[in-house]
Amino acid sequence: MADHETASDLTAVLEDTVFRGGPTHVGPLEHVFLVERYARLYFPDTYHGELFDRDELTAIVTDSPIRNTRSPVRRVGTRPLLNREYRPVH
């Protein structure tokens, strides 16, 4: 990417923080766990703890009411998913 005319201008390329996100066949559930793992690994000062609410994810997957939301959430579409407190801090 560093040799590509456009990609070489990306901040992640300039700061050498580009990494493969996982296999190309990863589904949406695996994806949220991988994003959380990599965010905590590469940006520990910004991201820690859970980046998404497990109870809310369970409710979405099982199409059931939320029983125990542990923290405030931000709405994505019509359903909440991501914890507000874990937005990047600048």
Short mmCIF file of C-alpha atoms in Angstrom, two decimals:
data_model
loop_
_atom_site.label_atom_id
_atom_site.label_comp_id
_atom_site.label_asym_id
_atom_site.label_seq_id
_atom_site.Cartn_x
_atom_site.Cartn_y
_atom_site.Cartn_z
CA MET A 1 0.00 0.00 0.00
CA ALA A 2 2.92 2.33 0.65
CA ASP A 3 3.77 2.20 -3.06
CA HIS A 4 0.21 2.95 -4.20
CA GLU A 5 -0.43 6.53 -5.38
CA THR A 6 -3.61 7.02 -3.34
CA ALA A 7 -3.20 4.52 -0.50
CA SER A 8 0.20 5.92 0.43
CA ASP A 9 -1.56 9.09 1.69
CA LEU A 10 -3.75 7.22 4.20
CA THR A 11 -2.92 7.95 7.84
CA ALA A 12 -2.79 4.25 8.69
CA VAL A 13 -0.23 3.68 5.93
CA LEU A 14 1.85 6.70 6.96
CA GLU A 15 1.83 5.59 10.61
CA ASP A 16 2.44 1.92 9.75
CA THR A 17 -0.77 0.79 11.45
CA VAL A 18 -2.31 -1.15 8.56
CA PHE A 19 -3.04 -4.77 9.40
CA ARG A 20 -5.10 -7.54 7.95
CA GLY A 21 -8.46 -7.66 9.67
CA GLY A 22 -8.86 -11.40 9.43
CA PRO A 23 -9.88 -14.01 6.90
CA THR A 24 -11.96 -12.85 3.96
CA HIS A 25 -14.74 -15.27 4.89
CA VAL A 26 -15.42 -13.77 8.35
CA GLY A 27 -19.09 -13.16 9.07
CA PRO A 28 -20.61 -10.22 10.94
CA LEU A 29 -20.50 -11.85 14.39
CA GLU A 30 -16.87 -12.84 14.10
CA HIS A 31 -16.15 -9.38 12.70
CA VAL A 32 -17.34 -7.48 15.81
CA PHE A 33 -15.20 -9.66 18.07
CA LEU A 34 -12.15 -9.25 15.80
CA VAL A 35 -12.60 -5.47 15.66
CA GLU A 36 -12.78 -5.36 19.45
CA ARG A 37 -9.67 -7.54 19.82
CA TYR A 38 -7.61 -5.47 17.38
CA ALA A 39 -8.81 -2.14 18.80
CA ARG A 40 -7.69 -3.14 22.30
CA LEU A 41 -4.42 -4.60 21.00
CA TYR A 42 -3.36 -1.70 18.77
CA PHE A 43 -4.98 1.22 20.61
CA PRO A 44 -4.98 0.26 24.33
CA ASP A 45 -5.03 3.89 25.50
CA THR A 46 -8.21 4.57 23.55
CA TYR A 47 -10.11 1.27 23.63
CA HIS A 48 -10.46 -1.02 26.62
CA GLY A 49 -13.11 -3.29 27.98
CA GLU A 50 -16.02 -4.28 25.77
CA LEU A 51 -16.60 -2.26 22.60
CA PHE A 52 -20.10 -3.61 22.11
CA ASP A 53 -22.86 -4.77 24.38
CA ARG A 54 -23.05 -8.58 24.44
CA ASP A 55 -26.64 -8.57 25.70
CA GLU A 56 -27.71 -6.31 22.85
CA LEU A 57 -25.92 -8.48 20.29
CA THR A 58 -27.65 -11.54 21.74
CA ALA A 59 -31.02 -9.78 21.48
CA ILE A 60 -30.35 -8.89 17.83
CA VAL A 61 -29.25 -12.41 16.90
CA THR A 62 -32.09 -14.14 18.73
CA ASP A 63 -34.64 -11.43 17.85
CA SER A 64 -35.63 -11.13 21.50
CA PRO A 65 -36.07 -8.17 23.86
CA ILE A 66 -33.00 -6.82 25.61
CA ARG A 67 -32.91 -8.24 29.13
CA ASN A 68 -29.87 -6.71 30.72
CA THR A 69 -28.16 -3.81 28.97
CA ARG A 70 -25.06 -3.15 31.03
CA SER A 71 -24.13 0.27 29.67
CA PRO A 72 -25.44 3.17 27.60
CA VAL A 73 -25.50 2.38 23.90
CA ARG A 74 -25.55 4.37 20.68
CA ARG A 75 -28.26 3.55 18.19
CA VAL A 76 -27.13 2.07 14.89
CA GLY A 77 -30.07 1.94 12.54
CA THR A 78 -33.06 0.95 14.65
CA ARG A 79 -31.19 -1.06 17.25
CA PRO A 80 -28.50 -0.01 19.75
CA LEU A 81 -25.18 -1.82 19.54
CA LEU A 82 -21.99 0.09 20.30
CA ASN A 83 -21.15 1.41 23.75
CA ARG A 84 -20.96 5.21 23.76
CA GLU A 85 -18.05 5.34 26.17
CA TYR A 86 -15.69 3.66 23.70
CA ARG A 87 -15.64 6.25 20.93
CA PRO A 88 -12.09 7.23 19.97
CA VAL A 89 -10.66 9.99 22.14
CA HIS A 90 -8.53 12.66 20.48
#
